[in-house]
PDB file of C-alpha atoms in Angstrom:
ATOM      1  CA  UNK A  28      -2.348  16.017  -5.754  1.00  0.00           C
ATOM      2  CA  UNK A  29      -4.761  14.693  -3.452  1.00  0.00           C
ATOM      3  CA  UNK A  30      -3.677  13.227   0.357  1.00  0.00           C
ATOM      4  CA  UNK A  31      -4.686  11.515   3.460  1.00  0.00           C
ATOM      5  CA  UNK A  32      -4.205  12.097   7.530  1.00  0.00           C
ATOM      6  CA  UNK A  33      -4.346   9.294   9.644  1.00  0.00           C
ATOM      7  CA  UNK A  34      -6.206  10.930  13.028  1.00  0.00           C
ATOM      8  CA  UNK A  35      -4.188   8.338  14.961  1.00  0.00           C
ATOM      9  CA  UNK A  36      -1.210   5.947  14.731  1.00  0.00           C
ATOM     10  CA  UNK A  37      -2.189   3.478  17.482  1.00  0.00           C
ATOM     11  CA  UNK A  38      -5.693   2.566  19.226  1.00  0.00           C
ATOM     12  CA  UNK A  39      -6.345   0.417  21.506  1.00  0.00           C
ATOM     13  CA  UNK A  40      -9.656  -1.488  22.011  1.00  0.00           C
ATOM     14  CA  UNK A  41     -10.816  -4.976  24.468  1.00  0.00           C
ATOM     15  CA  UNK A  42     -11.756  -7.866  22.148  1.00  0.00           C
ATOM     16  CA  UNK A  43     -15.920  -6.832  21.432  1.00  0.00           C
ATOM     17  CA  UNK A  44     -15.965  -3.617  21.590  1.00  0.00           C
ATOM     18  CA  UNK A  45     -16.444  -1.404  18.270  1.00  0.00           C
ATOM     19  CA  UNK A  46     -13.469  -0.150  16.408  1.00  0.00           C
ATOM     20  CA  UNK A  47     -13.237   3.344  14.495  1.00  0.00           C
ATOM     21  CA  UNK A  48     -10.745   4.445  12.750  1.00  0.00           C
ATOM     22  CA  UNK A  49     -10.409   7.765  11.470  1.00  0.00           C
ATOM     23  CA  UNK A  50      -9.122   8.877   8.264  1.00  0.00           C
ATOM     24  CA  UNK A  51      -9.440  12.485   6.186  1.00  0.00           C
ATOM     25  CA  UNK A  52      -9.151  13.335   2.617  1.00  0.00           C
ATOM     26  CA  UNK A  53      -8.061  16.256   0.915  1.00  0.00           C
ATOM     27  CA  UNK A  54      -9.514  15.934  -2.603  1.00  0.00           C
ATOM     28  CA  UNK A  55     -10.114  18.950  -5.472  1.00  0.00           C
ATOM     29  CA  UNK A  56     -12.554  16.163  -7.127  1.00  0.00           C
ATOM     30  CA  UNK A  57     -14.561  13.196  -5.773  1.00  0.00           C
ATOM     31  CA  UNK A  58     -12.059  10.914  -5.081  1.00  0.00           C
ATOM     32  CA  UNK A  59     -11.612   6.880  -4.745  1.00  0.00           C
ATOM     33  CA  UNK A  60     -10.561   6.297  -1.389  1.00  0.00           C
ATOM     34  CA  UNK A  61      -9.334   2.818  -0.022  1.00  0.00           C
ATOM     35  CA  UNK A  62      -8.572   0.927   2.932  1.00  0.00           C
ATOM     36  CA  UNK A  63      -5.489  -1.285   3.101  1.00  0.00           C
ATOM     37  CA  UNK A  64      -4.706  -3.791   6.147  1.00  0.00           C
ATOM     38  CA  UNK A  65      -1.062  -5.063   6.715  1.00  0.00           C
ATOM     39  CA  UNK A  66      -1.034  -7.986   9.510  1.00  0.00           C
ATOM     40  CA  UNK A  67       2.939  -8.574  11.155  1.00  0.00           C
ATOM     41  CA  UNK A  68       5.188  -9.680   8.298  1.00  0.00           C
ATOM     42  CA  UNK A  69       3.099  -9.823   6.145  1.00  0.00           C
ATOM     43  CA  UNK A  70       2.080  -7.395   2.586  1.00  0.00           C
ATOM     44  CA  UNK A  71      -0.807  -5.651   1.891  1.00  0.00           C
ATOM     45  CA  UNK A  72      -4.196  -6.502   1.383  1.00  0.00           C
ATOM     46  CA  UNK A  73      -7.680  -4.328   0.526  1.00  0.00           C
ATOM     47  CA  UNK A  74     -10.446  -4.344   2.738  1.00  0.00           C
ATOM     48  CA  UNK A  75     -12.912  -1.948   0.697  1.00  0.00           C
ATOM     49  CA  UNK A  76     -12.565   0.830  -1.707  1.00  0.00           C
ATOM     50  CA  UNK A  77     -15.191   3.853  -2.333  1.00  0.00           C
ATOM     51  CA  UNK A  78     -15.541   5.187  -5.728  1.00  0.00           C
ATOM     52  CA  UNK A  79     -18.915   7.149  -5.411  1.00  0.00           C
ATOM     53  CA  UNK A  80     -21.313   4.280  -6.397  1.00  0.00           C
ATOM     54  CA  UNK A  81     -22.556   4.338  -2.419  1.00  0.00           C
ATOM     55  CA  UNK A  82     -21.360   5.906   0.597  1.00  0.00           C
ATOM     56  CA  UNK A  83     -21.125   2.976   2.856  1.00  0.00           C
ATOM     57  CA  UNK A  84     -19.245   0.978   1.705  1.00  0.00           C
ATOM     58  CA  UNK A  85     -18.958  -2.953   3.147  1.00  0.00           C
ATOM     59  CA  UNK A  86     -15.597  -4.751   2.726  1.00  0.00           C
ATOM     60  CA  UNK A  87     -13.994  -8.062   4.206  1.00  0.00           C
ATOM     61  CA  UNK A  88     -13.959  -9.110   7.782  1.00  0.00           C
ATOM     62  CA  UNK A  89     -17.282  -7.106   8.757  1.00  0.00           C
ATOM     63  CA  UNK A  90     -15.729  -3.745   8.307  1.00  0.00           C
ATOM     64  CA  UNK A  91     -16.853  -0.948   6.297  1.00  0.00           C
ATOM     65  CA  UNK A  92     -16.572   2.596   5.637  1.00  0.00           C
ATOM     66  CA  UNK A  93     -18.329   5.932   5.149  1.00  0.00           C
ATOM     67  CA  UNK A  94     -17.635   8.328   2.787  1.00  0.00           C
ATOM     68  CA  UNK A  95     -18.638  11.860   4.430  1.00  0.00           C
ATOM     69  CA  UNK A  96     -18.248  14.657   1.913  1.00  0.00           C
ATOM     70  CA  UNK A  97     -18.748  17.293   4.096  1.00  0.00           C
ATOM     71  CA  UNK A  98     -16.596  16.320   6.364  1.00  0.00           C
ATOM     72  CA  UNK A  99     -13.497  15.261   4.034  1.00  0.00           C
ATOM     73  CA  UNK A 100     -13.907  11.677   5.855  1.00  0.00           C
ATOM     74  CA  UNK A 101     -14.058   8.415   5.094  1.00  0.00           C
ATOM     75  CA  UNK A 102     -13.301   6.406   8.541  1.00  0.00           C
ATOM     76  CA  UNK A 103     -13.230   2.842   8.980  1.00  0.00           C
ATOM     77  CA  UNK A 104     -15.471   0.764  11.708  1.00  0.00           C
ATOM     78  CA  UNK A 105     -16.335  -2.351  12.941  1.00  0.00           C
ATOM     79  CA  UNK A 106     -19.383  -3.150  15.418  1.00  0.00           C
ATOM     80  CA  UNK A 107     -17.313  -5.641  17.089  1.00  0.00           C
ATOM     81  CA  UNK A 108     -13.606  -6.668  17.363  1.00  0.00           C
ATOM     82  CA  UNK A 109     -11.370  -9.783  17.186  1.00  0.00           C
ATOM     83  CA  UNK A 110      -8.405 -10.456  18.458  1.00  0.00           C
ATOM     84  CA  UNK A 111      -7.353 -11.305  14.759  1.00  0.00           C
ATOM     85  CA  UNK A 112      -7.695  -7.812  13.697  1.00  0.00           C
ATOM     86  CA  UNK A 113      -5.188  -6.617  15.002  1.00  0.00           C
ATOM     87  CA  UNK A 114      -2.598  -4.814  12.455  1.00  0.00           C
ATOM     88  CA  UNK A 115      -1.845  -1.853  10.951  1.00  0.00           C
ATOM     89  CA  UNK A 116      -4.768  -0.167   8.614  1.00  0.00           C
ATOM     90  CA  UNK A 117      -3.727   2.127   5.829  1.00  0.00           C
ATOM     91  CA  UNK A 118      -6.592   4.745   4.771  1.00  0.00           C
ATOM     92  CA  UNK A 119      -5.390   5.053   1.224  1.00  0.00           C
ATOM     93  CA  UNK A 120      -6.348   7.972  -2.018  1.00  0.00           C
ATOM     94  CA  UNK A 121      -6.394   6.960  -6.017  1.00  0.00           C
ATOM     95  CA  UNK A 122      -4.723   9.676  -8.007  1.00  0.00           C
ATOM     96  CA  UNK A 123      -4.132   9.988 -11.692  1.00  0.00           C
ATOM     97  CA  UNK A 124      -1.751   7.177 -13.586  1.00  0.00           C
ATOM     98  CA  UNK A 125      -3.235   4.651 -11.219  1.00  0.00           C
ATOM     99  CA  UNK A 126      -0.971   6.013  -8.272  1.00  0.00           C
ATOM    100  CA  UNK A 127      -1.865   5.527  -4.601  1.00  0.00           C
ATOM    101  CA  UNK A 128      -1.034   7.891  -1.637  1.00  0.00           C
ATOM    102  CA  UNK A 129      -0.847   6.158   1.536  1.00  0.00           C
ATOM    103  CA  UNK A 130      -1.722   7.485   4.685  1.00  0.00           C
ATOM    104  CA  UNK A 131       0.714   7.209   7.731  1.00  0.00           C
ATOM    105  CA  UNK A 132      -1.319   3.813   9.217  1.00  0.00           C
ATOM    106  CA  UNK A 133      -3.279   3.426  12.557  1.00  0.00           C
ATOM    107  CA  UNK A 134      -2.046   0.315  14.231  1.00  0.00           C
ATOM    108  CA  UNK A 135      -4.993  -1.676  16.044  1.00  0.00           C
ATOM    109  CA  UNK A 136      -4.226  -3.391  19.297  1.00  0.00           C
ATOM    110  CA  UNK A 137      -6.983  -5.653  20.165  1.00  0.00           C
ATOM    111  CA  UNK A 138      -6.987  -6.680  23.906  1.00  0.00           C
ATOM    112  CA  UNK A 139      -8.556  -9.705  25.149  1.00  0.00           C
TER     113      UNK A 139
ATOM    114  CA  UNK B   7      -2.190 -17.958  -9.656  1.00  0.00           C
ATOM    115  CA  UNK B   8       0.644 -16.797  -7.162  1.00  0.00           C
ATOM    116  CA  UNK B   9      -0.174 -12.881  -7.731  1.00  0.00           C
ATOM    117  CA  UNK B  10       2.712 -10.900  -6.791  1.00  0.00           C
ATOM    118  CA  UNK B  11       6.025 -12.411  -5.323  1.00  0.00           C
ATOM    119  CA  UNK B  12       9.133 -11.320  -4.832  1.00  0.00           C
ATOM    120  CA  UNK B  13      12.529 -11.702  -3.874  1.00  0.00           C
ATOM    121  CA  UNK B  14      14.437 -11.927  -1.222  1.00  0.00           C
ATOM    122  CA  UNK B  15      12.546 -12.148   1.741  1.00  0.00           C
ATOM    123  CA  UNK B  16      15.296 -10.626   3.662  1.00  0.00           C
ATOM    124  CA  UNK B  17      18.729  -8.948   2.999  1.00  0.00           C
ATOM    125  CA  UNK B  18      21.492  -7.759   4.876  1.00  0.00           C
ATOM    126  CA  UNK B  19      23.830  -5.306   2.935  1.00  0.00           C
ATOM    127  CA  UNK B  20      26.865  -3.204   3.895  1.00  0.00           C
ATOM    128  CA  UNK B  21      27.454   0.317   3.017  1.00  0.00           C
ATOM    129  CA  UNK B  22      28.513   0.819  -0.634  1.00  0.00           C
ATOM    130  CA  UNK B  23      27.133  -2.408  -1.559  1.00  0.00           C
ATOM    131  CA  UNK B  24      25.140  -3.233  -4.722  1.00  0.00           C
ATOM    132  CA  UNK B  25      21.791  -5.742  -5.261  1.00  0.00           C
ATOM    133  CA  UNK B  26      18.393  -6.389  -6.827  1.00  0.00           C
ATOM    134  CA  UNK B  27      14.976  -7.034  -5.744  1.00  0.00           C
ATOM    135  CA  UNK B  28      13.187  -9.054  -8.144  1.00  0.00           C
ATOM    136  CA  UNK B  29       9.190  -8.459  -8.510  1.00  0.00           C
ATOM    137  CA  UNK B  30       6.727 -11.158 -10.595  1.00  0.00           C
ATOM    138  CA  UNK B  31       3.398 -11.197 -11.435  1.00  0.00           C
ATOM    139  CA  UNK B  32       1.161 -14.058 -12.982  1.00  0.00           C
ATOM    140  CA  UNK B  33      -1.803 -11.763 -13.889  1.00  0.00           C
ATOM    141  CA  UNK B  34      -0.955  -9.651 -17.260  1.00  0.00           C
ATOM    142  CA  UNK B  35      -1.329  -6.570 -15.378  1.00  0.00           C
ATOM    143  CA  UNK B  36       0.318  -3.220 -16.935  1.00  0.00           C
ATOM    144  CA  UNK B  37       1.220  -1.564 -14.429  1.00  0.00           C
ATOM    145  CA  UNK B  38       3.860  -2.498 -11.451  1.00  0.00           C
ATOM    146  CA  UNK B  39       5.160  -0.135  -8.830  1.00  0.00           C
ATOM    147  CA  UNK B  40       7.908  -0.148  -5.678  1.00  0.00           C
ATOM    148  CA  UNK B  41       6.612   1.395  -3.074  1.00  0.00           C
ATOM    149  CA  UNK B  42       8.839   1.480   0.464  1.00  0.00           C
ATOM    150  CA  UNK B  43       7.616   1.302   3.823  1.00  0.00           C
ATOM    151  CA  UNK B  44       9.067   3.109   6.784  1.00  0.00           C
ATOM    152  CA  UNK B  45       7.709   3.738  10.169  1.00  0.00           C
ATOM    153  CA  UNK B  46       5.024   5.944  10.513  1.00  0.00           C
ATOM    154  CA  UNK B  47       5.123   7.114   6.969  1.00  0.00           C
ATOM    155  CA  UNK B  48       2.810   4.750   5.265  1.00  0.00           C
ATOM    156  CA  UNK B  49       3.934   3.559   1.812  1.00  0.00           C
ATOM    157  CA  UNK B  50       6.038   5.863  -0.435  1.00  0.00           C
ATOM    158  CA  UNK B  51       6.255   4.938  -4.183  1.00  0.00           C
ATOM    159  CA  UNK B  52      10.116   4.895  -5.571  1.00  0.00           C
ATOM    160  CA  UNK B  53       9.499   3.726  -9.268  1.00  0.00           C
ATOM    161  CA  UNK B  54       6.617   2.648 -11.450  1.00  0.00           C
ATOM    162  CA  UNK B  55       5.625   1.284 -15.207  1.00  0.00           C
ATOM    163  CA  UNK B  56       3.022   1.505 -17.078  1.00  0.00           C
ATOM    164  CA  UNK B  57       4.128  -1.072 -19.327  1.00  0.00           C
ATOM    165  CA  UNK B  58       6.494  -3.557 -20.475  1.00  0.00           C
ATOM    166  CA  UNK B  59       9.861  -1.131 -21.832  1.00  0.00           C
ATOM    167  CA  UNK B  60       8.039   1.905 -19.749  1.00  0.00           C
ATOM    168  CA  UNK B  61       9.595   3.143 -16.286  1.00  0.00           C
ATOM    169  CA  UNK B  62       8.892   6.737 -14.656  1.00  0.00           C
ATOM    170  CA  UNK B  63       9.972   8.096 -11.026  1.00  0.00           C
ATOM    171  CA  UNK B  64       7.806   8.433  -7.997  1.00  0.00           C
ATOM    172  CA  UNK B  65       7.889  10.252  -4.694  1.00  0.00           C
ATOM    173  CA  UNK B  66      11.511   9.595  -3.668  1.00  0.00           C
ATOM    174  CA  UNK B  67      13.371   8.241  -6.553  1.00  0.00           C
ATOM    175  CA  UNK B  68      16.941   8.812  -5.426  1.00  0.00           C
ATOM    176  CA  UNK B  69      19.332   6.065  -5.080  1.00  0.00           C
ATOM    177  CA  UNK B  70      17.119   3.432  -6.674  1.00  0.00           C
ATOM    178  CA  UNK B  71      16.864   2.345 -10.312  1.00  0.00           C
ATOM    179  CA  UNK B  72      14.013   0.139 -11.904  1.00  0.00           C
ATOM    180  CA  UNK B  73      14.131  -2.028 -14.773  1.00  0.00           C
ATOM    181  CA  UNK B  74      11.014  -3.555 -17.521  1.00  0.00           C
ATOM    182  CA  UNK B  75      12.555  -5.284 -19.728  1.00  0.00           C
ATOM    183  CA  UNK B  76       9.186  -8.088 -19.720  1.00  0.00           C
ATOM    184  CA  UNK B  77       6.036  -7.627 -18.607  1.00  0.00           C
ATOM    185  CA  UNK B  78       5.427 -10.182 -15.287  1.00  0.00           C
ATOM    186  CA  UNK B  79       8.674  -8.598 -14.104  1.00  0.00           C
ATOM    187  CA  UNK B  80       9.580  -5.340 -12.227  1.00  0.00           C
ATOM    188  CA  UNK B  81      13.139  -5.040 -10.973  1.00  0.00           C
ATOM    189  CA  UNK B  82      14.416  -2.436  -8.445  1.00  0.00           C
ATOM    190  CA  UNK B  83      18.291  -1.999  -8.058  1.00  0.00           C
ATOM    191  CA  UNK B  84      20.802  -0.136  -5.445  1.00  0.00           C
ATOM    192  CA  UNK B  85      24.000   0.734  -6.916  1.00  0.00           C
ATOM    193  CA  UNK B  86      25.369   1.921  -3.716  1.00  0.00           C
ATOM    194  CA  UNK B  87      23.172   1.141  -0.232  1.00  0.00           C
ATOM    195  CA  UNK B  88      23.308   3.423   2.243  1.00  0.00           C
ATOM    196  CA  UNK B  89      21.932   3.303   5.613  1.00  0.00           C
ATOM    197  CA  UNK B  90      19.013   5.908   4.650  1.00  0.00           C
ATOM    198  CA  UNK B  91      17.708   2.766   2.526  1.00  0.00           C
ATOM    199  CA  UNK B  92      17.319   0.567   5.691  1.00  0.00           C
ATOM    200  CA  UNK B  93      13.258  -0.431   4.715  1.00  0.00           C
ATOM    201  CA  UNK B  94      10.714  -2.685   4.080  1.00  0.00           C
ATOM    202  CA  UNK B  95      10.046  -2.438   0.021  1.00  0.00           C
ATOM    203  CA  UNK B  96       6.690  -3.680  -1.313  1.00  0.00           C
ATOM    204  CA  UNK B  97       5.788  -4.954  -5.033  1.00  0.00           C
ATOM    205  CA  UNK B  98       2.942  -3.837  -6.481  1.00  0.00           C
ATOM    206  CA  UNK B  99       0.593  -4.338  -9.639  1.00  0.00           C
ATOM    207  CA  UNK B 100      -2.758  -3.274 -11.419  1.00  0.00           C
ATOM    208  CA  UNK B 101      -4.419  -3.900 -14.298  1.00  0.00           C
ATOM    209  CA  UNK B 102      -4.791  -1.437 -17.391  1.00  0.00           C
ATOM    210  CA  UNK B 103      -7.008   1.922 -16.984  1.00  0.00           C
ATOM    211  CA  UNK B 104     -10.136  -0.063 -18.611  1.00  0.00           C
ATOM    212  CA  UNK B 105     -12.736  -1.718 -16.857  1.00  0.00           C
ATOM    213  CA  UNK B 106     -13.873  -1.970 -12.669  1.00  0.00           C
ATOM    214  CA  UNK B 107     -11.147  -2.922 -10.992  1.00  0.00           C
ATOM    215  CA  UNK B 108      -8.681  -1.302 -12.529  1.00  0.00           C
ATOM    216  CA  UNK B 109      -7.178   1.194  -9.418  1.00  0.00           C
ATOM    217  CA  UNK B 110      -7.178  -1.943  -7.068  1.00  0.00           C
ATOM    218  CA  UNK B 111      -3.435  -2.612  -6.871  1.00  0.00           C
ATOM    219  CA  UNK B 112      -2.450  -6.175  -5.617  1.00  0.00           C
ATOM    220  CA  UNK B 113       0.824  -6.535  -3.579  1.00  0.00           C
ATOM    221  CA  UNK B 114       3.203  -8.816  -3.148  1.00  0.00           C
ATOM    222  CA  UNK B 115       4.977  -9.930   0.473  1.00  0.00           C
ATOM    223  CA  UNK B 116       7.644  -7.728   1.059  1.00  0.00           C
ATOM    224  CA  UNK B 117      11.332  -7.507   1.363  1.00  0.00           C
ATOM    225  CA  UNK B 118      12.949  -6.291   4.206  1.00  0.00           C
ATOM    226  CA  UNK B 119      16.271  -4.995   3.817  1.00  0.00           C
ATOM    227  CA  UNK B 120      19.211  -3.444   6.473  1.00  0.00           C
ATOM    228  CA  UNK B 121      22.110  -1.166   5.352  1.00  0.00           C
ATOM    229  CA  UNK B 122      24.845  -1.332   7.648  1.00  0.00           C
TER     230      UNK B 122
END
């Protein structure tokens, strides 16, 4: 079965500044890889999804993610934050039967 | 098109207690999943179906049972609560294994529920 790590389950950045958020993949195969953001109280909702057609991938919002072979990674960024992303973000691996495994989230404080 | 609802919102059970969270979808997908959340765990999928009469365990199973009996409809029982089921439980859906989209899984708002 395939899995995610989280690298870190809060960060912390000042409203402008770039985000990163880091996320590894343990995979036998090339794997589709996904990233989920919950805001408070609310459910889930996709931001992007890799599934080897390109690397980078762009999703919603202005972030986007790499997909780093090598280095089992696929982290999210952003150049520049807002104060309305903060929430939790859920790095996120496809296996077989359409099941998901999540990741144990990275929740984004955005300071002003 | 609502997507994925479900209900209750919120719950408050005691111990030994029994109830169902109720899971629709408008958009004829196959498949439908619980998944619940807990604190620094991510997501952990209880049941799933791949179809309408179809249900099949996931990573922690125990305690819960599921129920298909139409399509736009996914139920999740407790026979008994327990405090160990104190969570946030997410409805889930996807289409059938044919075409682009079809590992994108759409989810619904959320229920929280306490076990006293």
């Amino acid at each position: 079965a395939q899995s995610v790590t989280q690298l870190d389950s809060h960060v912390s950045v000042s409203e402008g500044t770039p985000v990163l958020l880091r996320c590894n993949y343990s995979s036998s195969y090339s794997p589709s890889l996904f990233w989920y953001v919950q805001h408070p109280n609310k459910g889930l909702q996709l931001l992007l999804k890799y599934t080897s057609a390109a690397t980078l991938v762009k999703g919603i919002n202005g972030f986007e993610a790499e997909f780093k072979k090598s280095e089992t990674s696929f982290h999210l960024t952003k150049p520049s934050a807002h104060m309305s992303d903060a929430a939790e973000y859920f790095c996120v691996v496809y296996n077989a039967g359409n099941m998901l495994t999540f990741g144990g989230g990275t929740r984004l404080m955005v300071k002003p | 098109n609502a997507g994925v609802t479900q209900t209750p919102k919120f719950r408050v059970l005691k111990t030994g207690q029994s109830m169902t969270l109720l899971c629709a979808q408008d958009m004829n997908h196959e498949y439908m999943y619980w998944y619940r959340q807990d604190p620094g765990m991510g997501l952990r999928l209880i049941h799933y179906s791949v179809g309408e009469g179809t249900t099949a365990k996931g990573e922690v199973p125990d305690g819960y049972n599921v129920s298909r009996l139409k399509k736009q409809n996914f139920l999740l029982g407790l026979e008994s609560a327990a405090p160990s089921q104190t969570s946030v439980y997410f409805c889930a859906s996807s289409p059938t294994s044919a075409g682009e989209h079809t590992d994108t899984q759409y989810f619904g708002p959320g229920t929280r529920l306490t076990v006293l």
